[in-house]
Short mmCIF file of C-alpha atoms and ligand atoms in Angstrom, two decimals:
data_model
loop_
_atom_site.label_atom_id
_atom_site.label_comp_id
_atom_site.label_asym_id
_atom_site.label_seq_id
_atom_site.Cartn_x
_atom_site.Cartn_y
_atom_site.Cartn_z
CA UNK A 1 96.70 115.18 118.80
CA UNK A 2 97.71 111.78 120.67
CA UNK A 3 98.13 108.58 118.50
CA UNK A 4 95.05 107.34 120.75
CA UNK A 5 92.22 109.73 118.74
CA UNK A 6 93.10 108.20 115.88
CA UNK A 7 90.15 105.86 116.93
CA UNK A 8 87.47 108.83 117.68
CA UNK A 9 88.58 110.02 113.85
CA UNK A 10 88.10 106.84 112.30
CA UNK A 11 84.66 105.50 110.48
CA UNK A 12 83.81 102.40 110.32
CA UNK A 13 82.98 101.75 106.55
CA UNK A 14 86.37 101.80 104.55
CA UNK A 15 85.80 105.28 102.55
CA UNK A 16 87.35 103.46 99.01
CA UNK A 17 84.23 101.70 98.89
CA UNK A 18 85.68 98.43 100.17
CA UNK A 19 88.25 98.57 96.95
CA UNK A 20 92.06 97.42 98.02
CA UNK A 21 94.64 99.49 97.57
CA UNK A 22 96.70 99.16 94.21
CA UNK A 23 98.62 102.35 93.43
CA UNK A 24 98.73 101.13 89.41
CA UNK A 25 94.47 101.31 89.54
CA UNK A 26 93.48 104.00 87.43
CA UNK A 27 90.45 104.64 90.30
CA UNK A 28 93.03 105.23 92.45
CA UNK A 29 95.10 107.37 90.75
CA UNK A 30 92.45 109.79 89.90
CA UNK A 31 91.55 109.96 93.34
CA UNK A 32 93.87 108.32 96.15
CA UNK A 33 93.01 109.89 99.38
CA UNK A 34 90.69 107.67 100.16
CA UNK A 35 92.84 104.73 99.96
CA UNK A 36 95.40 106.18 102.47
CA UNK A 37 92.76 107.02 104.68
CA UNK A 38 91.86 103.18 104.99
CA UNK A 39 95.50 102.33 104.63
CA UNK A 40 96.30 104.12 108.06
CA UNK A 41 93.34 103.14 109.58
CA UNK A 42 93.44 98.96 108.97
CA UNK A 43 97.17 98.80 107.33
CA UNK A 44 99.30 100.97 107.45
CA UNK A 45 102.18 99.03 106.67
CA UNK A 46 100.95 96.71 103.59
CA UNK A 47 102.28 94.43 100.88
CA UNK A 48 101.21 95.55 97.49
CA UNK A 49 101.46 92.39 95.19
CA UNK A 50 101.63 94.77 91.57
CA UNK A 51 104.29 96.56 92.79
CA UNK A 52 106.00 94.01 95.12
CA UNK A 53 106.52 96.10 97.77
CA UNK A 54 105.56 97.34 101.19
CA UNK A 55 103.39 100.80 101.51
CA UNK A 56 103.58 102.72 104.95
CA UNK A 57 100.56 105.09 105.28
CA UNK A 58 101.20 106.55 109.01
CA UNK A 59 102.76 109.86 109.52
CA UNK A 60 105.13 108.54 112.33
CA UNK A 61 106.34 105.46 110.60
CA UNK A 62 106.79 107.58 107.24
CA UNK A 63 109.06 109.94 109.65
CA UNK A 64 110.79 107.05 111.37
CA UNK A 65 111.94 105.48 107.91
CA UNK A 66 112.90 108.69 106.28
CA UNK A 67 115.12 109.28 109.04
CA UNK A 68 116.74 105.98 109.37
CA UNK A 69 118.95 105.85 106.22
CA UNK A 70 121.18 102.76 108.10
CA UNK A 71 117.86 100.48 107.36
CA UNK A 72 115.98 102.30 104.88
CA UNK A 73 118.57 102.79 102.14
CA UNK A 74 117.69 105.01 99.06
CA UNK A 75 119.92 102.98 96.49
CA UNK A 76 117.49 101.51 95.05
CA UNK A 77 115.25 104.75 94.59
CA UNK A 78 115.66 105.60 90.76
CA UNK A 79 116.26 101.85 89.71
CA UNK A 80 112.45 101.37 91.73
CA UNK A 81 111.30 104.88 89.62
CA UNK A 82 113.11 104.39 86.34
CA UNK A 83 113.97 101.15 85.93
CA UNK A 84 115.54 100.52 82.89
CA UNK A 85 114.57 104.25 81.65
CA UNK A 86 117.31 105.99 83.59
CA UNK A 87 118.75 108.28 80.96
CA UNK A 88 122.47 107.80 82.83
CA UNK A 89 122.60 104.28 84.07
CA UNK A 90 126.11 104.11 85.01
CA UNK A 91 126.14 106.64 87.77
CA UNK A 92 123.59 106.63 90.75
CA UNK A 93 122.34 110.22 90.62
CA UNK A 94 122.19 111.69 94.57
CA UNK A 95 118.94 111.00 95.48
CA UNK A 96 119.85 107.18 95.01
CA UNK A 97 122.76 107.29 97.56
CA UNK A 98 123.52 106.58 100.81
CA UNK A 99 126.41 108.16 103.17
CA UNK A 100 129.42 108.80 102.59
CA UNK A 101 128.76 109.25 99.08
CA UNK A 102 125.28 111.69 99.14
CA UNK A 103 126.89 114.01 102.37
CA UNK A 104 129.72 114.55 99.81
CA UNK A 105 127.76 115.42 97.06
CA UNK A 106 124.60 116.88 99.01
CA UNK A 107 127.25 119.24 100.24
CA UNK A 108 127.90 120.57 97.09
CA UNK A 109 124.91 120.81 95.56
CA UNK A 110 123.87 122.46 99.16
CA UNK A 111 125.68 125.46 98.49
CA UNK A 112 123.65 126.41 94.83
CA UNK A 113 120.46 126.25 96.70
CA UNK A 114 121.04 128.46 100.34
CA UNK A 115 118.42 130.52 100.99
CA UNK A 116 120.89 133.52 100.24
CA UNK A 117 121.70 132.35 96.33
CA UNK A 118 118.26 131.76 95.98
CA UNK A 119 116.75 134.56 96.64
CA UNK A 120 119.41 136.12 94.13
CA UNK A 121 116.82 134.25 91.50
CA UNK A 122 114.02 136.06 93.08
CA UNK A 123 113.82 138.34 90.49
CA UNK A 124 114.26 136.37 87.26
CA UNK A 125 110.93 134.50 88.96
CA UNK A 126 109.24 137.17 88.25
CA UNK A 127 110.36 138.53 85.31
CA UNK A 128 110.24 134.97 83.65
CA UNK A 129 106.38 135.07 84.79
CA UNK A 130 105.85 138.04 83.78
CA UNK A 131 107.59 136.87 80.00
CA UNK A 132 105.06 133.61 80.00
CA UNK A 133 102.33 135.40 80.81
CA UNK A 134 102.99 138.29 77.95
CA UNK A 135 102.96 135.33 75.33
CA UNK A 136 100.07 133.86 76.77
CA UNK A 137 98.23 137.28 76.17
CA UNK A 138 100.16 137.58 72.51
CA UNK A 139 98.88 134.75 71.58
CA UNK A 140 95.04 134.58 73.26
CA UNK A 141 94.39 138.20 73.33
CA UNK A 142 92.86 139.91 76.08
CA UNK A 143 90.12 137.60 77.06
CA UNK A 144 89.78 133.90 75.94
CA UNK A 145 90.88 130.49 76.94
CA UNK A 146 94.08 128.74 77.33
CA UNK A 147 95.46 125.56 79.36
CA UNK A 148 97.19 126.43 82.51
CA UNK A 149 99.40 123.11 82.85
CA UNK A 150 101.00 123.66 79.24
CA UNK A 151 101.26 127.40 78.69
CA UNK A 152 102.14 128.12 81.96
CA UNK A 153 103.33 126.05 84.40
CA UNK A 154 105.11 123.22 81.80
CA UNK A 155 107.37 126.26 81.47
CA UNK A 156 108.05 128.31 83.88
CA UNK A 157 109.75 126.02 86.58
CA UNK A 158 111.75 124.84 83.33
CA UNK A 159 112.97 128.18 82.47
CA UNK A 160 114.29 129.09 85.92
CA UNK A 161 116.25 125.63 86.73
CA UNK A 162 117.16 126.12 83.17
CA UNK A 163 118.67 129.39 84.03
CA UNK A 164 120.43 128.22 87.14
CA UNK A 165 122.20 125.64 85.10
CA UNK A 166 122.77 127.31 81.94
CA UNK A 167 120.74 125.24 79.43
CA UNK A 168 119.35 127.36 76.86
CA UNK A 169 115.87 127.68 77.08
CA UNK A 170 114.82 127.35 73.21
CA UNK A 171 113.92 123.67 73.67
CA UNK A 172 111.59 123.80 76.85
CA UNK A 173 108.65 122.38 75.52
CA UNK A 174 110.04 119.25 73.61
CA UNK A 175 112.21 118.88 77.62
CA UNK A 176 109.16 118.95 79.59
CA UNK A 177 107.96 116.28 77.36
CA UNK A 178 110.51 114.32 77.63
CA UNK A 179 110.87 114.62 81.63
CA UNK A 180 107.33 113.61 81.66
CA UNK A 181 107.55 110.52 79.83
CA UNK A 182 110.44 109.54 81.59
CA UNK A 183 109.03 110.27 85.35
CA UNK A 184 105.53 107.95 83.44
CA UNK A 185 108.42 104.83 83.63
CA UNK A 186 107.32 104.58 87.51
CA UNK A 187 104.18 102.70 85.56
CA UNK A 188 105.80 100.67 83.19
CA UNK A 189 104.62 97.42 84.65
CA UNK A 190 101.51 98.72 83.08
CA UNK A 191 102.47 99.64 79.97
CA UNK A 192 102.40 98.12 76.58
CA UNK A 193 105.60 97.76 74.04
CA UNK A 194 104.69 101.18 72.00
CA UNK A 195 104.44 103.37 75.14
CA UNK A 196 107.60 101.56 76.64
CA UNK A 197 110.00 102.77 73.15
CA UNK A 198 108.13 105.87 73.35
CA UNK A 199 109.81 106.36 77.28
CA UNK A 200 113.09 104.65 76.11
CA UNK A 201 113.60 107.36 73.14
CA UNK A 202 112.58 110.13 75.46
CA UNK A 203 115.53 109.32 78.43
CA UNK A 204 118.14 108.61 75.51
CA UNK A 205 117.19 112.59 74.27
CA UNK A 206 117.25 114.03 77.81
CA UNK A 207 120.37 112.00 78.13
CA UNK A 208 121.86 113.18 74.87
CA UNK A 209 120.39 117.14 75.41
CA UNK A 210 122.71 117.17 78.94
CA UNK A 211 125.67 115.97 77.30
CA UNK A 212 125.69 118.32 75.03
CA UNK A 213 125.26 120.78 77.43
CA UNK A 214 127.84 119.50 79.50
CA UNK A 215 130.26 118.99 76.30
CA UNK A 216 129.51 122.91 75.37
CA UNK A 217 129.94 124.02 78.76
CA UNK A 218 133.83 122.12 79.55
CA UNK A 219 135.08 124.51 76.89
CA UNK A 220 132.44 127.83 77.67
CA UNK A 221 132.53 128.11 81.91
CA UNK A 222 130.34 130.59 83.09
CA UNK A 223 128.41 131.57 85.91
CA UNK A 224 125.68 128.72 85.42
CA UNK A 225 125.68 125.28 87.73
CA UNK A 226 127.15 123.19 85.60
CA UNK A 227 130.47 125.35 85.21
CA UNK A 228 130.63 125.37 88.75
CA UNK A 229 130.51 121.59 89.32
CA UNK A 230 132.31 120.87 86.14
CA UNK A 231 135.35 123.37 88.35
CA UNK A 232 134.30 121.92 92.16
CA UNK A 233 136.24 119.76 93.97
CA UNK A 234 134.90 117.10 96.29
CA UNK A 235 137.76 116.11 99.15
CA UNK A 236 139.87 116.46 95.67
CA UNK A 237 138.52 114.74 93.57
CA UNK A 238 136.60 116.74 90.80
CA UNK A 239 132.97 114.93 89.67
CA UNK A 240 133.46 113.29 86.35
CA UNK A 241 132.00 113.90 83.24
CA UNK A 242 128.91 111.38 83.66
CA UNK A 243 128.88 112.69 87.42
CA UNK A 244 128.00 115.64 86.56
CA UNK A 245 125.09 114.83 83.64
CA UNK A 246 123.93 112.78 86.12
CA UNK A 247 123.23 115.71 88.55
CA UNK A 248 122.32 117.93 86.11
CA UNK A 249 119.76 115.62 85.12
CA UNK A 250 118.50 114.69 88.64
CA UNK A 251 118.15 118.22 88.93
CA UNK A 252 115.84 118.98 85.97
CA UNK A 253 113.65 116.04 86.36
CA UNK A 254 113.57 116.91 90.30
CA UNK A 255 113.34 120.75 89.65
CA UNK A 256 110.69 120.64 87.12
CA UNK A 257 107.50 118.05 87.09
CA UNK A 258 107.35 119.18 90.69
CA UNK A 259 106.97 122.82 90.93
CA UNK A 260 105.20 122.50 87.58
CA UNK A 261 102.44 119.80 89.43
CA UNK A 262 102.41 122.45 92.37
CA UNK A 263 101.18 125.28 90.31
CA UNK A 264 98.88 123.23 88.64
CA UNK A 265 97.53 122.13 91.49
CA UNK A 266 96.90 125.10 93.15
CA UNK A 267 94.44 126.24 90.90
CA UNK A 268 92.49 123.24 90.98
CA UNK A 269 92.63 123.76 94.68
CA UNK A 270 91.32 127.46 93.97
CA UNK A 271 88.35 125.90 91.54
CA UNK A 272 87.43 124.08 94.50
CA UNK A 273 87.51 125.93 97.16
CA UNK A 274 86.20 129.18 95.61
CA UNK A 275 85.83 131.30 98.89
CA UNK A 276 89.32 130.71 99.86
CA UNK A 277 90.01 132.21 96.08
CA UNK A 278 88.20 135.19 96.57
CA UNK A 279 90.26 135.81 99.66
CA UNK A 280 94.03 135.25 97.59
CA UNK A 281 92.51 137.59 95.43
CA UNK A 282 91.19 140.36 97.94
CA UNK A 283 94.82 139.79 99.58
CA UNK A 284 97.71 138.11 97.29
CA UNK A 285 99.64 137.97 100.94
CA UNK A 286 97.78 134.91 101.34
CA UNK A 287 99.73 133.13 98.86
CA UNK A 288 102.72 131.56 100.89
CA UNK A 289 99.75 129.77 103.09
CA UNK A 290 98.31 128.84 100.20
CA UNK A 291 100.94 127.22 98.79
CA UNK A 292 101.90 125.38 101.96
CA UNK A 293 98.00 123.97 102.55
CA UNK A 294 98.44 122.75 98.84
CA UNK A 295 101.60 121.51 99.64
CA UNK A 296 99.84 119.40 102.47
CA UNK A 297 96.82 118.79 100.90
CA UNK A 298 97.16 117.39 97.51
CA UNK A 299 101.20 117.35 97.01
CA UNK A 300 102.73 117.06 93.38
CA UNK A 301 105.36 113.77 95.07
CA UNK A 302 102.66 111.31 96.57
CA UNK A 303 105.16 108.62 97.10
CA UNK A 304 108.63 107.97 97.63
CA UNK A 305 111.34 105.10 97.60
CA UNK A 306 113.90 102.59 99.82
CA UNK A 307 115.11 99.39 100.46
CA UNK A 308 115.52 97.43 103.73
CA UNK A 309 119.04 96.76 104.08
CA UNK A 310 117.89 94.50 106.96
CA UNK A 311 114.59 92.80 108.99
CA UNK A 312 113.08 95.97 110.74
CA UNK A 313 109.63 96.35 113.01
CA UNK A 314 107.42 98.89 111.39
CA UNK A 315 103.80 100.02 112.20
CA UNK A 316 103.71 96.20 113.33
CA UNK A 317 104.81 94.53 110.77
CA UNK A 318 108.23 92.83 110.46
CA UNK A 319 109.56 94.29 107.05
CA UNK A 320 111.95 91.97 105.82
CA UNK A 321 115.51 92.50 104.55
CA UNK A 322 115.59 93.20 101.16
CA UNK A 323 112.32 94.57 100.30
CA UNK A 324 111.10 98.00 98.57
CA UNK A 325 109.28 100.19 100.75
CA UNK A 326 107.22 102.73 99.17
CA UNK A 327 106.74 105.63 102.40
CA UNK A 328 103.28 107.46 101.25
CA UNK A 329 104.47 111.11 101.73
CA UNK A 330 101.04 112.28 100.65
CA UNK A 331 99.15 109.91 103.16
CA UNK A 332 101.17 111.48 106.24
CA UNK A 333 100.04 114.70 105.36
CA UNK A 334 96.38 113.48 106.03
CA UNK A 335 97.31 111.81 109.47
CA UNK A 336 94.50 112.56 111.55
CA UNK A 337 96.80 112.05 114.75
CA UNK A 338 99.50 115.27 113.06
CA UNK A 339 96.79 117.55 111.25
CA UNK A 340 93.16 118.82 112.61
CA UNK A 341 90.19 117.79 109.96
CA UNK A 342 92.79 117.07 107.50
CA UNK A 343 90.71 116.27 104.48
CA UNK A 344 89.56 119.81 104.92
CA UNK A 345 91.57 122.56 102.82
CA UNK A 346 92.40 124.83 104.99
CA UNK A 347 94.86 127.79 104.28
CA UNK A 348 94.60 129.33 107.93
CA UNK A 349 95.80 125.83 109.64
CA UNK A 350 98.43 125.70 112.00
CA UNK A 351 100.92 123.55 111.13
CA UNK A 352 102.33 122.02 114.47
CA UNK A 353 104.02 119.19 112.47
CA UNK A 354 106.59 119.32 109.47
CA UNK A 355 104.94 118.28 106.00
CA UNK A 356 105.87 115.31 104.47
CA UNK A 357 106.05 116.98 100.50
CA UNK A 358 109.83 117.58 100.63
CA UNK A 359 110.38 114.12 102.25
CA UNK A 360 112.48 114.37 105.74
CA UNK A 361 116.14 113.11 107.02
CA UNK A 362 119.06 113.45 105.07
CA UNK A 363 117.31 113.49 101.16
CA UNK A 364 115.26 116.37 102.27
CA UNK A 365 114.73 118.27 99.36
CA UNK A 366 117.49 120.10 97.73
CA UNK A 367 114.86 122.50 96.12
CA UNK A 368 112.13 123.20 98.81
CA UNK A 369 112.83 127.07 99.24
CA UNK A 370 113.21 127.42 95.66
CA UNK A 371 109.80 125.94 94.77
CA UNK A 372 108.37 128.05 97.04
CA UNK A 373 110.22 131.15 95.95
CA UNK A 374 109.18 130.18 92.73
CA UNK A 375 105.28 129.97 93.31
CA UNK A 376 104.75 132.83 95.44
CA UNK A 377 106.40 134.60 92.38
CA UNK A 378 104.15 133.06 89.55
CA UNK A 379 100.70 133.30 91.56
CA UNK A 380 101.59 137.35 92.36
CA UNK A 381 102.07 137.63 89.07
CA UNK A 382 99.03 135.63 87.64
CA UNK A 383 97.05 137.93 90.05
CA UNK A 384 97.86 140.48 89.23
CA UNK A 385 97.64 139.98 85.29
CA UNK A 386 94.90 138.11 85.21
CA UNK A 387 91.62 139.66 86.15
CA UNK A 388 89.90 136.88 85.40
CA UNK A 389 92.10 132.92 85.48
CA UNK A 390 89.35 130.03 86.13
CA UNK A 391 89.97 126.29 85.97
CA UNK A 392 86.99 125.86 83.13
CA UNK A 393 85.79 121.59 84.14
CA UNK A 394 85.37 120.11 87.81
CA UNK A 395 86.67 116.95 86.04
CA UNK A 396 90.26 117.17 86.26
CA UNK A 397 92.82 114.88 84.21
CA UNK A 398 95.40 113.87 86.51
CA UNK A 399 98.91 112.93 84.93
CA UNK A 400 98.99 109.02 84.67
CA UNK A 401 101.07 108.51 87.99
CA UNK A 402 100.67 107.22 91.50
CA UNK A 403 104.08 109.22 92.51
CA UNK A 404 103.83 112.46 90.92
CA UNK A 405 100.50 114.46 91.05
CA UNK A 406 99.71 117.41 88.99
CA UNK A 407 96.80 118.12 86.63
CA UNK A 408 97.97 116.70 83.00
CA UNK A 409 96.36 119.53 81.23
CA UNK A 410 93.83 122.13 82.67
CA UNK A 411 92.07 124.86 80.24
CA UNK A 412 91.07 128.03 82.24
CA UNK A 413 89.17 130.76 81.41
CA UNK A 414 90.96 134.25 81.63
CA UNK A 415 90.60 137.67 81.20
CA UNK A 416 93.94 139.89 81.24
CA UNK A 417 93.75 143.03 84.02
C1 HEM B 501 107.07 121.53 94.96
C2 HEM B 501 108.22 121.18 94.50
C3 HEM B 501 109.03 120.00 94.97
C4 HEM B 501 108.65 118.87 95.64
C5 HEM B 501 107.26 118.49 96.12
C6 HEM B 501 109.83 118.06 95.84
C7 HEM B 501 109.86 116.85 96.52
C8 HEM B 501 111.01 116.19 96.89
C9 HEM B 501 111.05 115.05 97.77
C10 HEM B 501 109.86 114.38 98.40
C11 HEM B 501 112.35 114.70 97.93
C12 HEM B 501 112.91 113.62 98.86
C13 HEM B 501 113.33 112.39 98.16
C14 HEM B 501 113.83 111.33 99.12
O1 HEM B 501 113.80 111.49 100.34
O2 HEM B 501 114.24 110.27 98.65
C15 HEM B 501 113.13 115.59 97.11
C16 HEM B 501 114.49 115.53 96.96
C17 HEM B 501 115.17 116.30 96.06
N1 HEM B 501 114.68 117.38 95.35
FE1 HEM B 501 112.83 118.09 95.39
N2 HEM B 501 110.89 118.69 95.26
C18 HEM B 501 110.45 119.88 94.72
C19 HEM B 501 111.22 120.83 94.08
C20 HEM B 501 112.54 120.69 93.78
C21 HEM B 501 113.35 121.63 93.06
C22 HEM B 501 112.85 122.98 92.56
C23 HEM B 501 114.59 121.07 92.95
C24 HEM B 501 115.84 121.56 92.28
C25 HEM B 501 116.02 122.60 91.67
C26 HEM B 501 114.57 119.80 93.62
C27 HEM B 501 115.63 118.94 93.71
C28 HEM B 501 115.69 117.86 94.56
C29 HEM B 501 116.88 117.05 94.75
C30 HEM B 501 118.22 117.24 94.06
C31 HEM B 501 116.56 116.08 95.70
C32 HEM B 501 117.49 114.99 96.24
C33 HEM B 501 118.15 115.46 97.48
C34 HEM B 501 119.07 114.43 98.07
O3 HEM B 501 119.06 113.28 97.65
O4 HEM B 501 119.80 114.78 99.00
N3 HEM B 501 113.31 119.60 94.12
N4 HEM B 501 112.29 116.50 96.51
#
């Protein structure tokens, strides 16, 4: 589609209901789609007072800043998320760099995450699905109820990044609750002193849990991630100590909440759109398009970070040096100029334009083809164990965030095949 059609697409009552655009609103984190919508239609570059920054709505202009690192620097990106909450302060983890120092580090990380060491994990995917979903049927029986978002999919993602970097896997649980209240610090200009020193002692155990790890793992080197960076060399010079808890951190909070929000999702998606779940179930080859019209639709990052480094022109509005820019990754996935009907879910689209989920330029995500690897494995399994797996409510509790999006518990109904 040309940019022109935008204005056949549009209507002319804002679909919010009139109601600005403030990303700490509880309204419109239950339901932000039709904010964006009005966002790209009347202003799609926009000054949001609560969070004293600049929103960008547009698909192009959300490509154009991604891409432009020079201007659009990410070294602000986990001060914006975590403020005072980041569990290693004194190192900017990878995601908050700019070149030289990401390509150096990107580059290593890179070569954990190729396609071809990947799909060496293929088969712990599946096995660690098929684990989860044994205790799940241990537990409930054959038949009965049991909540999706923290039986399943609060573990699984955890257990394979776990794998990859060695951390043992007793303590899951009490990490994804900790990763959880630290990602909730993107809201803590709404929150109140006891949920702030609830956050603070969460990052100072996910701090403390790595370092242990890290302090084990100097004397034990195995075959795990963090043996390999703890032995790497970048232009030699090996990664320090705090380096390397710092990656190993961005990692789990990066490598977890997300594919955990995407598998939650997806059966929320399923509830409904219950005709495009009878036809995943009639043909489980359906899942990789699926999980990409998820990916699109309702994506578990909504929003992302930067910082001007100087005045720039965007979407028509000058942008000056300095600022926060918050690109809406899950907005651009709705562009009406880049996707056909895109409020529809539709798993046989054609996708003539990248998605936004994984962000685009050089911060693209690390973990994309693992994710994916990752939830083909655990909905082929769920289908074919579960004869029966339902989302039970149409009224779904979304995690209190307006930059991760994931259901924050959902009980299904299932029967075991
Ligand atoms: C559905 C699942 C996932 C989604 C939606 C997602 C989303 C994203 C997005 C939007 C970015 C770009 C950030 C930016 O441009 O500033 C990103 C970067 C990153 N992601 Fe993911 N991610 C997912 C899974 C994973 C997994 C499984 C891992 C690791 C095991 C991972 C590790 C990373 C890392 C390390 C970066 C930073 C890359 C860099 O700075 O060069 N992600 N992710």
């Amino acid at each position: 589609m040309k940019g022109e059609e935008r204005v056949m697409t549009i209507q002319t009552k804002p679909r919010s209901a009139g109601k600005q655009y403030d990303p700490l609103d509880p309204a419109v984190k239950q339901e932000p789609y039709p904010y964006y919508a009005d966002l790209r239609r009347d202003e799609p570059v926009k000054w949001l007072d609560g969070l004293q920054a600049f929103s960008v709505a547009r698909y192009d202009d959300v490509d154009k800043l991604l891409k432009d690192g020079r201007i659009f620097s990410s070294a602000q990106f986990w001060p914006a998320l975590l403020g005072e909450y980041d569990p290693v302060p004194e190192v900017a983890p990878m995601i908050s760099m700019d070149p030289p120092g990401h390509i150096h580090l990107r580059k290593l990380a890179n070569k954990a995450f190729v396609p071809t060491k990947v799909n060496l994990l293929r088969d712990r995917t599946y096995r660690i699905a098929h684990e989860l979903i044994n205790d799940i049927i241990a537990k409930h029986g054959q038949s009965g109820e049991f909540d999706w978002a923290w039986e399943f999919t609060a573990l699984y993602p955890v257990t394979v990044i776990a794998e990859v970097l060695g951390v043992p896997t007793e303590r899951r649980s009490e990490f994804k609750v900790w990763v959880d209240l630290v990602l909730s610090a993107a809201n803590r200009a709404a929150y109140g002193p006891e949920k702030l020193s609830e956050i603070e002692k969460a990052s100072k155990s996910l701090r403390a849990f790595i370092e242990d790890l890290y302090d084990h793992r100097i004397d034990n080197l195995g075959e795990d991630l963090i043996s390999s960076f703890i032995q790497s060399e970048i232009d030699g010079r090996k990664m320090t100590r705090l380096e390397i808890i710092q990656m190993a951190t961005l990692l789990l909070i990066g490598g977890v909440e997300t594919t955990t929000n995407l598998l939650g999702t997806t059966l929320v998606e399923l509830k409904r759109h219950p005709e495009t779940y009878a036809r995943v179930r009639a043909d489980t080859g359906l899942i990789p398009a699926l999980v990409e019209e998820v990916l699109r639709y309702n994506p578990p990052v909504q929003i992302i970070f930067r910082h001007t480094t100087a005045d720039v022109e965007l979407g028509g509005t000058t942008i000056p040096a300095g600022s926060a820019v918050m690109p809406i990754l899950a907005s651009a996935n709705r562009d009406e100029t880049k996707f056909a009907n895109p409020d529809v879910f539709d798993i046989d689209r054609k996708i003539d334009f990248p998605l936004m989920s994984f962000g685009q330029g050089p911060h693209f995500c690390l973990g994309n083809y693992l994710s994916r690897v990752e939830a083909k494995a655990a909905l082929e399994v769920a289908m074919e164990r579960f004869a029966q797996l339902d989302v039970i409510s149409d009224e779904i509790h979304w995690i209190d965030s307006y930059f991760a999006r994931g259901p924050h518990t959902l009980p299904v109904r299932f029967k075991a095949a």
